[in-house]
Tab-separated table of C-alpha atoms in Angstrom:
chain	number	residue	atom	x	y	z
A	1	UNK	CA	24.529	3.551	49.144
A	2	UNK	CA	25.324	3.721	45.421
A	3	UNK	CA	28.942	3.569	44.373
A	4	UNK	CA	30.230	6.992	43.354
A	5	UNK	CA	31.094	5.617	39.916
A	6	UNK	CA	27.723	3.975	39.303
A	7	UNK	CA	26.444	4.735	35.774
A	8	UNK	CA	22.752	3.883	35.385
A	9	UNK	CA	23.013	3.944	31.571
A	10	UNK	CA	25.892	1.490	31.631
A	11	UNK	CA	24.008	-0.698	34.092
A	12	UNK	CA	20.977	-0.714	31.806
A	13	UNK	CA	23.171	-1.577	28.828
A	14	UNK	CA	24.720	-4.483	30.700
A	15	UNK	CA	21.296	-5.744	31.734
A	16	UNK	CA	20.157	-5.716	28.105
A	17	UNK	CA	23.346	-7.509	27.034
A	18	UNK	CA	22.836	-10.141	29.720
A	19	UNK	CA	19.258	-10.786	28.647
A	20	UNK	CA	20.348	-11.031	25.011
A	21	UNK	CA	23.046	-13.549	25.924
A	22	UNK	CA	20.499	-15.591	27.854
A	23	UNK	CA	18.129	-15.616	24.877
A	24	UNK	CA	20.908	-16.610	22.527
A	25	UNK	CA	22.021	-19.415	24.840
A	26	UNK	CA	18.453	-20.718	25.046
A	27	UNK	CA	18.203	-20.591	21.232
A	28	UNK	CA	21.485	-22.441	20.710
A	29	UNK	CA	20.688	-25.118	23.293
A	30	UNK	CA	17.089	-25.745	22.305
A	31	UNK	CA	15.852	-28.870	20.550
A	32	UNK	CA	13.487	-26.552	18.642
A	33	UNK	CA	15.459	-23.328	18.086
A	34	UNK	CA	13.085	-21.921	15.457
A	35	UNK	CA	10.262	-21.869	18.020
A	36	UNK	CA	12.574	-20.111	20.467
A	37	UNK	CA	13.403	-17.517	17.804
A	38	UNK	CA	9.731	-16.775	17.201
A	39	UNK	CA	9.097	-16.536	20.951
A	40	UNK	CA	12.015	-14.156	21.418
A	41	UNK	CA	10.867	-11.841	18.642
A	42	UNK	CA	7.391	-11.795	20.144
A	43	UNK	CA	8.754	-11.097	23.644
A	44	UNK	CA	10.824	-8.151	22.406
A	45	UNK	CA	7.893	-6.751	20.411
A	46	UNK	CA	5.551	-6.945	23.386
A	47	UNK	CA	8.170	-5.359	25.661
A	48	UNK	CA	8.687	-2.451	23.248
A	49	UNK	CA	4.943	-1.853	22.981
A	50	UNK	CA	4.679	-1.884	26.781
A	51	UNK	CA	7.534	0.628	27.199
A	52	UNK	CA	5.903	3.036	24.774
A	53	UNK	CA	2.499	2.648	26.410
A	54	UNK	CA	3.980	3.327	29.854
A	55	UNK	CA	5.774	6.392	28.528
A	56	UNK	CA	2.661	7.547	26.651
A	57	UNK	CA	4.925	8.027	23.647
A	58	UNK	CA	3.688	9.288	20.285
A	59	UNK	CA	5.436	9.116	16.943
A	60	UNK	CA	9.167	9.905	17.024
A	61	UNK	CA	9.956	13.556	16.412
A	62	UNK	CA	12.029	14.244	13.296
A	63	UNK	CA	14.189	17.325	13.253
A	64	UNK	CA	13.453	19.699	10.417
A	65	UNK	CA	15.748	18.995	7.499
A	66	UNK	CA	16.930	15.680	8.928
A	67	UNK	CA	17.052	12.807	6.437
A	68	UNK	CA	14.251	10.271	6.443
A	69	UNK	CA	16.027	7.108	7.561
A	70	UNK	CA	14.555	4.035	5.843
A	71	UNK	CA	15.498	0.405	6.424
A	72	UNK	CA	14.593	-2.097	3.693
A	73	UNK	CA	14.298	-5.460	5.377
A	74	UNK	CA	14.515	-8.498	3.098
A	75	UNK	CA	16.743	-11.060	1.428
A	76	UNK	CA	19.038	-8.765	-0.555
A	77	UNK	CA	22.665	-9.772	-1.058
A	78	UNK	CA	22.011	-13.526	-1.058
A	79	UNK	CA	22.232	-13.744	-4.837
A	80	UNK	CA	18.475	-14.152	-5.310
A	81	UNK	CA	17.455	-12.240	-8.427
A	82	UNK	CA	13.822	-11.794	-7.422
A	83	UNK	CA	14.665	-10.460	-3.963
A	84	UNK	CA	17.185	-8.032	-5.416
A	85	UNK	CA	15.021	-6.612	-8.203
A	86	UNK	CA	12.223	-6.069	-5.655
A	87	UNK	CA	14.669	-4.160	-3.458
A	88	UNK	CA	16.057	-2.152	-6.372
A	89	UNK	CA	12.650	-1.027	-7.619
A	90	UNK	CA	11.611	-0.046	-4.085
A	91	UNK	CA	14.807	1.994	-3.676
A	92	UNK	CA	14.094	3.758	-6.970
A	93	UNK	CA	10.514	4.457	-5.978
A	94	UNK	CA	11.537	5.857	-2.610
A	95	UNK	CA	13.930	8.274	-4.304
A	96	UNK	CA	11.176	9.427	-6.677
A	97	UNK	CA	8.410	9.781	-4.128
A	98	UNK	CA	10.514	11.370	-1.381
A	99	UNK	CA	12.502	13.665	-3.664
A	100	UNK	CA	11.299	16.605	-1.587
A	101	UNK	CA	13.469	15.625	1.383
A	102	UNK	CA	16.845	14.073	2.143
A	103	UNK	CA	16.828	10.279	2.337
A	104	UNK	CA	19.096	7.831	4.098
A	105	UNK	CA	18.412	4.380	2.620
A	106	UNK	CA	19.731	1.217	4.251
A	107	UNK	CA	19.374	-2.364	3.012
A	108	UNK	CA	19.438	-5.320	5.381
A	109	UNK	CA	21.961	-7.731	3.866
A	110	UNK	CA	21.680	-11.520	3.831
A	111	UNK	CA	24.913	-11.832	1.843
A	112	UNK	CA	27.489	-9.795	-0.044
A	113	UNK	CA	26.327	-10.006	-3.670
A	114	UNK	CA	25.615	-6.365	-4.463
A	115	UNK	CA	26.198	-6.437	-8.226
A	116	UNK	CA	23.871	-3.597	-9.175
A	117	UNK	CA	24.473	0.167	-8.810
A	118	UNK	CA	21.223	0.733	-6.855
A	119	UNK	CA	22.213	-1.845	-4.256
A	120	UNK	CA	25.758	-0.533	-3.980
A	121	UNK	CA	24.485	3.028	-3.491
A	122	UNK	CA	22.509	2.128	-0.362
A	123	UNK	CA	23.878	1.746	3.135
A	124	UNK	CA	24.084	-1.833	4.383
A	125	UNK	CA	22.961	-3.305	7.684
A	126	UNK	CA	24.742	-6.637	8.130
A	127	UNK	CA	23.613	-9.168	10.759
A	128	UNK	CA	26.058	-9.003	13.634
A	129	UNK	CA	27.268	-11.627	16.072
A	130	UNK	CA	24.581	-10.370	18.443
A	131	UNK	CA	21.503	-12.603	18.546
A	132	UNK	CA	19.363	-11.459	15.611
A	133	UNK	CA	16.162	-10.450	17.466
A	134	UNK	CA	18.206	-8.335	19.880
A	135	UNK	CA	20.350	-6.902	17.082
A	136	UNK	CA	17.238	-5.717	15.223
A	137	UNK	CA	15.657	-4.471	18.441
A	138	UNK	CA	18.752	-2.372	19.144
A	139	UNK	CA	18.908	-1.084	15.554
A	140	UNK	CA	15.394	0.372	15.470
A	141	UNK	CA	16.436	3.711	16.967
A	142	UNK	CA	18.529	4.290	13.827
A	143	UNK	CA	15.497	4.348	11.495
A	144	UNK	CA	12.260	6.248	10.964
A	145	UNK	CA	10.670	3.850	8.478
A	146	UNK	CA	11.071	0.083	8.129
A	147	UNK	CA	9.786	-1.666	5.002
A	148	UNK	CA	9.743	-5.425	4.576
A	149	UNK	CA	10.472	-5.760	0.855
A	150	UNK	CA	10.722	-9.560	0.591
A	151	UNK	CA	7.846	-11.190	-1.267
A	152	UNK	CA	7.750	-14.587	0.443
A	153	UNK	CA	6.970	-13.350	3.941
A	154	UNK	CA	3.964	-15.056	5.522
A	155	UNK	CA	4.973	-18.606	4.668
A	156	UNK	CA	6.788	-21.589	6.147
A	157	UNK	CA	7.787	-22.830	2.688
A	158	UNK	CA	11.380	-21.707	2.956
A	159	UNK	CA	12.030	-21.201	6.660
A	160	UNK	CA	10.197	-20.160	9.798
A	161	UNK	CA	13.430	-18.420	10.794
A	162	UNK	CA	13.306	-16.199	7.685
A	163	UNK	CA	9.618	-15.521	8.304
A	164	UNK	CA	10.472	-14.566	11.895
A	165	UNK	CA	13.014	-12.016	10.636
A	166	UNK	CA	10.621	-10.459	8.118
A	167	UNK	CA	7.421	-10.472	10.168
A	168	UNK	CA	9.194	-9.840	13.458
A	169	UNK	CA	11.328	-7.073	11.974
A	170	UNK	CA	8.398	-4.857	10.993
A	171	UNK	CA	6.633	-5.859	14.208
A	172	UNK	CA	9.600	-4.546	16.172
A	173	UNK	CA	9.652	-1.346	14.136
A	174	UNK	CA	5.989	-0.676	14.893
A	175	UNK	CA	6.507	-1.478	18.572
A	176	UNK	CA	9.323	1.107	18.667
A	177	UNK	CA	7.006	3.721	17.179
A	178	UNK	CA	8.472	3.607	13.682
A	179	UNK	CA	6.419	3.563	10.498
A	180	UNK	CA	6.308	-0.140	9.600
A	181	UNK	CA	5.042	-1.682	6.380
A	182	UNK	CA	5.184	-5.054	4.630
A	183	UNK	CA	5.404	-3.904	1.023
A	184	UNK	CA	3.917	-5.982	-1.805
A	185	UNK	CA	4.175	-9.282	0.063
A	186	UNK	CA	2.824	-12.806	-0.346
A	187	UNK	CA	1.438	-15.454	1.976
A	188	UNK	CA	1.440	-19.225	1.677
A	189	UNK	CA	1.101	-22.291	3.841
A	190	UNK	CA	2.265	-21.607	7.405
A	191	UNK	CA	3.169	-23.815	10.322
A	192	UNK	CA	0.874	-23.646	13.343
A	193	UNK	CA	3.448	-21.643	15.268
A	194	UNK	CA	3.822	-19.118	12.439
A	195	UNK	CA	0.038	-18.791	12.179
A	196	UNK	CA	0.054	-17.797	15.859
A	197	UNK	CA	3.052	-15.485	15.491
A	198	UNK	CA	1.812	-13.513	12.472
A	199	UNK	CA	-1.370	-11.966	13.945
A	200	UNK	CA	0.245	-11.555	17.379
A	201	UNK	CA	2.932	-9.278	15.908
A	202	UNK	CA	0.893	-7.384	13.290
A	203	UNK	CA	-0.183	-4.502	15.535
A	204	UNK	CA	0.358	-1.103	13.850
A	205	UNK	CA	1.998	-2.748	10.794
A	206	UNK	CA	0.595	-1.812	7.390
A	207	UNK	CA	0.505	-4.873	5.134
A	208	UNK	CA	0.249	-4.460	1.362
A	209	UNK	CA	-0.414	-7.702	-0.578
A	210	UNK	CA	0.582	-8.571	-4.108
A	211	UNK	CA	-2.304	-11.040	-4.745
A	212	UNK	CA	-5.935	-11.649	-3.805
A	213	UNK	CA	-5.005	-15.075	-2.470
A	214	UNK	CA	-2.581	-13.482	-0.022
A	215	UNK	CA	-5.210	-11.060	1.270
A	216	UNK	CA	-7.695	-13.895	1.735
A	217	UNK	CA	-5.176	-16.077	3.540
A	218	UNK	CA	-4.183	-13.313	5.956
A	219	UNK	CA	-7.788	-12.274	6.498
A	220	UNK	CA	-8.368	-15.819	7.707
A	221	UNK	CA	-5.849	-15.093	10.470
A	222	UNK	CA	-7.556	-11.825	11.354
A	223	UNK	CA	-4.849	-9.691	9.729
A	224	UNK	CA	-5.984	-6.546	7.895
A	225	UNK	CA	-4.317	-5.884	4.538
A	226	UNK	CA	-4.301	-3.500	1.583
A	227	UNK	CA	-4.254	-4.356	-2.133
A	228	UNK	CA	-1.010	-3.843	-4.012
A	229	UNK	CA	1.418	-5.449	-6.425
A	230	UNK	CA	4.768	-7.106	-6.567
A	231	UNK	CA	7.478	-4.454	-6.675
A	232	UNK	CA	9.524	-5.964	-9.534
A	233	UNK	CA	7.289	-5.394	-12.564
A	234	UNK	CA	9.048	-2.251	-13.795
A	235	UNK	CA	12.597	-3.611	-13.597
A	236	UNK	CA	14.517	-3.796	-16.864
A	237	UNK	CA	18.093	-4.884	-17.414
A	238	UNK	CA	20.697	-2.260	-18.256
A	239	UNK	CA	21.438	-1.889	-21.990
A	240	UNK	CA	24.035	-4.220	-23.488
A	241	UNK	CA	23.722	-6.756	-20.651
A	242	UNK	CA	22.812	-9.761	-22.820
A	243	UNK	CA	25.588	-12.386	-22.909
A	244	UNK	CA	26.574	-14.128	-26.168
A	245	UNK	CA	23.764	-16.624	-26.829
A	246	UNK	CA	22.176	-18.272	-29.874
A	247	UNK	CA	19.750	-15.959	-31.731
A	248	UNK	CA	16.705	-18.171	-31.048
A	249	UNK	CA	16.774	-19.547	-27.525
A	250	UNK	CA	14.438	-20.611	-24.723
A	251	UNK	CA	15.207	-20.228	-21.033
A	252	UNK	CA	14.707	-22.902	-18.364
A	253	UNK	CA	14.753	-21.718	-14.731
A	254	UNK	CA	14.737	-24.775	-12.461
A	255	UNK	CA	15.574	-25.014	-8.788
A	256	UNK	CA	15.234	-27.740	-6.172
A	257	UNK	CA	11.598	-27.415	-5.054
A	258	UNK	CA	11.854	-30.408	-2.742
A	259	UNK	CA	14.555	-29.489	-0.211
A	260	UNK	CA	12.574	-26.798	1.570
A	261	UNK	CA	12.090	-25.694	4.273
A	262	UNK	CA	15.430	-25.224	5.963
A	263	UNK	CA	15.566	-25.831	9.701
A	264	UNK	CA	17.952	-24.617	12.380
A	265	UNK	CA	20.115	-27.473	13.671
A	266	UNK	CA	22.813	-26.152	15.984
A	267	UNK	CA	24.120	-29.562	17.048
A	268	UNK	CA	24.554	-30.745	13.489
A	269	UNK	CA	26.350	-27.524	12.547
A	270	UNK	CA	28.666	-27.859	15.529
A	271	UNK	CA	29.501	-31.454	14.667
A	272	UNK	CA	30.422	-30.475	11.125
A	273	UNK	CA	32.523	-27.549	12.338
A	274	UNK	CA	34.401	-29.693	14.870
A	275	UNK	CA	35.143	-32.497	12.394
A	276	UNK	CA	35.704	-30.268	9.387
A	277	UNK	CA	33.153	-32.286	7.431
A	278	UNK	CA	30.927	-30.754	4.730
A	279	UNK	CA	27.268	-31.277	3.949
A	280	UNK	CA	25.539	-30.356	0.661
A	281	UNK	CA	22.416	-29.720	2.726
A	282	UNK	CA	23.987	-27.016	4.869
A	283	UNK	CA	22.648	-23.523	4.292
A	284	UNK	CA	24.561	-20.864	6.175
A	285	UNK	CA	26.036	-21.329	9.629
A	286	UNK	CA	23.124	-23.073	11.376
A	287	UNK	CA	20.548	-24.102	8.769
A	288	UNK	CA	19.994	-27.326	6.839
A	289	UNK	CA	17.733	-28.254	3.958
A	290	UNK	CA	15.123	-30.975	4.370
A	291	UNK	CA	15.995	-34.215	2.594
A	292	UNK	CA	15.057	-37.896	2.447
A	293	UNK	CA	14.639	-40.675	-0.123
A	294	UNK	CA	11.188	-39.506	-1.221
A	295	UNK	CA	12.387	-35.939	-1.787
A	296	UNK	CA	15.389	-37.274	-3.712
A	297	UNK	CA	13.155	-39.389	-5.951
A	298	UNK	CA	10.827	-36.477	-6.652
A	299	UNK	CA	13.757	-34.202	-7.468
A	300	UNK	CA	15.221	-36.808	-9.828
A	301	UNK	CA	11.902	-36.985	-11.689
A	302	UNK	CA	11.740	-33.174	-11.812
A	303	UNK	CA	15.236	-32.983	-13.323
A	304	UNK	CA	14.382	-35.620	-15.922
A	305	UNK	CA	11.315	-33.624	-16.930
A	306	UNK	CA	13.306	-30.417	-17.283
A	307	UNK	CA	15.918	-32.267	-19.351
A	308	UNK	CA	13.133	-33.613	-21.571
A	309	UNK	CA	11.802	-30.066	-22.025
A	310	UNK	CA	15.285	-28.883	-23.002
A	311	UNK	CA	15.545	-31.717	-25.539
A	312	UNK	CA	12.053	-30.978	-26.873
A	313	UNK	CA	12.831	-27.295	-27.260
A	314	UNK	CA	15.992	-28.114	-29.198
A	315	UNK	CA	14.024	-30.367	-31.567
A	316	UNK	CA	11.613	-27.470	-32.100
A	317	UNK	CA	14.423	-25.137	-33.121
A	318	UNK	CA	15.059	-23.361	-29.805
A	319	UNK	CA	18.482	-23.470	-28.172
A	320	UNK	CA	17.864	-24.262	-24.484
A	321	UNK	CA	19.599	-22.039	-21.933
A	322	UNK	CA	19.566	-22.857	-18.213
A	323	UNK	CA	19.323	-19.881	-15.855
A	324	UNK	CA	20.034	-20.122	-12.124
A	325	UNK	CA	17.994	-17.243	-10.716
A	326	UNK	CA	19.704	-17.751	-7.350
A	327	UNK	CA	23.131	-19.159	-6.533
A	328	UNK	CA	21.405	-22.142	-4.936
A	329	UNK	CA	19.919	-23.094	-8.311
A	330	UNK	CA	23.293	-23.689	-9.905
A	331	UNK	CA	23.492	-27.331	-8.796
A	332	UNK	CA	20.038	-28.088	-10.224
A	333	UNK	CA	21.025	-26.485	-13.545
A	334	UNK	CA	24.284	-28.423	-13.722
A	335	UNK	CA	22.588	-31.717	-12.879
A	336	UNK	CA	19.948	-31.165	-15.570
A	337	UNK	CA	22.647	-30.243	-18.092
A	338	UNK	CA	24.474	-33.481	-17.246
A	339	UNK	CA	21.399	-35.466	-18.355
A	340	UNK	CA	21.531	-34.004	-21.862
A	341	UNK	CA	23.556	-35.357	-24.795
A	342	UNK	CA	24.440	-31.822	-25.916
A	343	UNK	CA	25.991	-28.779	-24.272
A	344	UNK	CA	23.731	-26.177	-22.714
A	345	UNK	CA	24.788	-22.676	-21.587
A	346	UNK	CA	24.204	-21.986	-17.893
A	347	UNK	CA	23.724	-18.389	-16.729
A	348	UNK	CA	24.192	-18.268	-12.961
A	349	UNK	CA	23.500	-15.397	-10.612
A	350	UNK	CA	26.669	-14.630	-8.695
A	351	UNK	CA	28.847	-15.798	-11.574
A	352	UNK	CA	26.894	-13.524	-13.911
A	353	UNK	CA	25.469	-10.172	-12.880
A	354	UNK	CA	21.859	-9.424	-12.040
A	355	UNK	CA	21.488	-7.459	-15.272
A	356	UNK	CA	22.897	-10.352	-17.310
A	357	UNK	CA	20.437	-12.792	-15.745
A	358	UNK	CA	17.468	-10.479	-16.369
A	359	UNK	CA	18.570	-9.614	-19.921
A	360	UNK	CA	18.713	-13.343	-20.707
A	361	UNK	CA	15.068	-13.668	-19.674
A	362	UNK	CA	14.013	-10.514	-21.534
A	363	UNK	CA	15.336	-11.699	-24.914
A	364	UNK	CA	14.174	-15.319	-24.759
A	365	UNK	CA	11.604	-16.862	-27.094
A	366	UNK	CA	10.123	-18.914	-24.220
A	367	UNK	CA	10.635	-19.280	-20.478
A	368	UNK	CA	9.841	-22.407	-18.454
A	369	UNK	CA	10.296	-21.671	-14.771
A	370	UNK	CA	9.794	-22.700	-11.187
A	371	UNK	CA	11.074	-19.300	-10.068
A	372	UNK	CA	8.302	-16.741	-9.466
A	373	UNK	CA	10.268	-13.681	-10.564
A	374	UNK	CA	11.413	-15.336	-13.764
A	375	UNK	CA	7.689	-15.419	-14.581
A	376	UNK	CA	7.227	-11.754	-13.625
A	377	UNK	CA	10.247	-10.538	-15.577
A	378	UNK	CA	9.365	-12.602	-18.665
A	379	UNK	CA	5.707	-11.500	-18.661
A	380	UNK	CA	6.798	-7.877	-18.240
A	381	UNK	CA	8.747	-8.268	-21.495
A	382	UNK	CA	5.969	-10.176	-23.333
A	383	UNK	CA	7.984	-13.413	-23.325
A	384	UNK	CA	5.630	-16.440	-23.148
A	385	UNK	CA	5.955	-18.422	-19.909
A	386	UNK	CA	5.111	-21.893	-18.690
A	387	UNK	CA	5.111	-21.956	-14.888
A	388	UNK	CA	6.203	-25.163	-13.155
A	389	UNK	CA	4.775	-24.311	-9.762
A	390	UNK	CA	6.229	-25.358	-6.397
A	391	UNK	CA	3.734	-23.413	-4.234
A	392	UNK	CA	0.899	-20.901	-4.395
A	393	UNK	CA	2.923	-17.984	-5.765
A	394	UNK	CA	3.046	-18.867	-9.472
A	395	UNK	CA	-0.420	-20.438	-9.257
A	396	UNK	CA	-1.887	-17.194	-7.884
A	397	UNK	CA	-0.081	-15.033	-10.429
A	398	UNK	CA	-1.394	-17.075	-13.333
A	399	UNK	CA	-4.874	-17.957	-12.042
A	400	UNK	CA	-5.758	-14.440	-10.877
A	401	UNK	CA	-4.869	-13.061	-14.302
A	402	UNK	CA	-6.601	-15.515	-16.628
A	403	UNK	CA	-3.492	-17.594	-17.328
A	404	UNK	CA	-4.310	-20.775	-15.398
A	405	UNK	CA	-3.692	-22.999	-18.452
A	406	UNK	CA	-0.029	-22.002	-18.395
A	407	UNK	CA	0.993	-23.445	-15.042
A	408	UNK	CA	1.782	-27.047	-14.050
A	409	UNK	CA	2.587	-28.532	-10.597
A	410	UNK	CA	6.279	-29.343	-10.231
A	411	UNK	CA	5.478	-32.776	-8.795
A	412	UNK	CA	3.198	-33.813	-11.659
A	413	UNK	CA	4.602	-36.976	-13.188
A	414	UNK	CA	5.968	-36.336	-16.662
A	415	UNK	CA	5.101	-32.640	-16.666
A	416	UNK	CA	7.324	-32.170	-19.713
A	417	UNK	CA	4.517	-33.409	-21.956
A	418	UNK	CA	2.100	-30.697	-20.847
A	419	UNK	CA	4.825	-28.035	-20.960
A	420	UNK	CA	5.734	-28.885	-24.545
A	421	UNK	CA	2.067	-29.051	-25.529
A	422	UNK	CA	1.646	-25.525	-24.205
A	423	UNK	CA	4.646	-24.364	-26.202
A	424	UNK	CA	3.303	-26.052	-29.347
A	425	UNK	CA	-0.053	-24.325	-28.801
A	426	UNK	CA	1.517	-20.926	-28.240
A	427	UNK	CA	1.905	-19.876	-31.850
A	428	UNK	CA	0.208	-17.464	-34.209
A	429	UNK	CA	-2.944	-15.801	-32.914
A	430	UNK	CA	-2.648	-17.594	-29.569
A	431	UNK	CA	0.799	-16.113	-28.994
A	432	UNK	CA	-0.373	-12.648	-30.054
A	433	UNK	CA	-3.308	-12.859	-27.640
A	434	UNK	CA	-1.020	-14.068	-24.847
A	435	UNK	CA	1.386	-11.200	-25.362
A	436	UNK	CA	-1.465	-8.698	-25.375
A	437	UNK	CA	-2.652	-10.164	-22.056
A	438	UNK	CA	0.893	-9.861	-20.707
A	439	UNK	CA	1.114	-6.204	-21.738
A	440	UNK	CA	-2.200	-5.381	-20.047
A	441	UNK	CA	-1.206	-7.288	-16.897
A	442	UNK	CA	2.149	-5.525	-16.703
A	443	UNK	CA	0.538	-2.113	-17.150
A	444	UNK	CA	-1.946	-2.858	-14.341
A	445	UNK	CA	0.713	-4.084	-11.937
A	446	UNK	CA	3.063	-1.165	-12.577
A	447	UNK	CA	0.144	1.235	-12.051
A	448	UNK	CA	-0.676	-0.481	-8.735
A	449	UNK	CA	2.964	-0.254	-7.680
A	450	UNK	CA	2.986	3.469	-8.459
A	451	UNK	CA	-0.176	3.902	-6.394
A	452	UNK	CA	1.533	2.056	-3.550
A	453	UNK	CA	4.336	4.614	-3.705
A	454	UNK	CA	1.954	7.555	-3.665
A	455	UNK	CA	0.085	6.101	-0.694
A	456	UNK	CA	3.342	5.313	1.110
A	457	UNK	CA	4.369	8.956	0.781
A	458	UNK	CA	1.026	10.141	2.148
A	459	UNK	CA	1.147	7.625	4.998
A	460	UNK	CA	4.699	8.475	6.045
A	461	UNK	CA	4.091	12.239	5.895
A	462	UNK	CA	0.926	11.866	7.963
A	463	UNK	CA	2.658	9.555	10.444
A	464	UNK	CA	5.292	12.127	11.337
A	465	UNK	CA	2.825	15.007	11.496
A	466	UNK	CA	0.737	13.410	14.258
């Protein structure tokens, strides 16, 4: 006989909490925690789909006049300029396109750098102490629409754990009957486990790509996609955001292309925490960058090449300025500056605001960058760019738009020579032609982004009228 005080809802809650604790324990104790994370996301997605199928559930019913509750899933708050401008422009578009109804906009936060009014105006969903897959699973009832707004989604370049969050997050939303969309995303090289995970969790998720290469790569995995654009093309810095800089300057945006991906290493993190030791490779509580002698040698060569470009620019009459597009890039900028016999300004996201970073790019004479969104923001302002590419993103941007001559692999020995040759060639009629190509490209991409917004509005309205 049931106890008189038995509460079935409380019992169900405790059962869920117990399962979550078991998953988290398995993750923390595993020799391969990133694989466990992917498996747990997939298990929760499949369970949510099964519950809805058993209940014969349709789309969630929205009360008339209730706000449309939208979660923007991504990398906002970590001090990454590209991730934040993508989020900001999506927030702005949502307010324009859904102006006919109340909106409740929430941004998933990967940090606390919210140095722009659009970011500060949104609600924030911070990762809790609850195991992340279960925390997101539990949060889905709070939203009607979930958009993945991070560009680097279907890739193992940076982290399978980050990919699990982004791909698994919209997969969970769809499994819970929410409108789920990956919005203007990219795809790159994936681990075998991520190649299995991506199509297995794509059911009922709309995926909008920002490049032809992305669509082709995902089609190879059997994932249907739609054409779109990156969401950052329309962003412009607020007026009067430019810091004091020389009147004729060129921007260099390096990073460390060689210490990715990060991997989860619980034991290593615990050892450091117990001993109080520090590691320059640690990234967050449980993650560590990849590093060895070969990576160190390649990074040293990369820094020497960037220093040589800075010196060459100075000899050509341009004051070099180093820009750290993400907080993580600050060390690379400082180490390159240390190789130079003259002082170089360093503009660092986190120390300087998002608008200051973007304004510095907008007013430059040249930009040389390994950061994808430094390319986008410079091109959008007709600033000539040399891309020093670390993966397919810059290559696709340039090659798909007739600009293949303006990108160089970051591991090419002595790439400074080719970069400076490009800069020397980019004068007169060549520069005018390049800027005209930039203007046409920017117009096309902004138009595609606006079409994405119109289609999103139609899709969401239709979804909740089923």
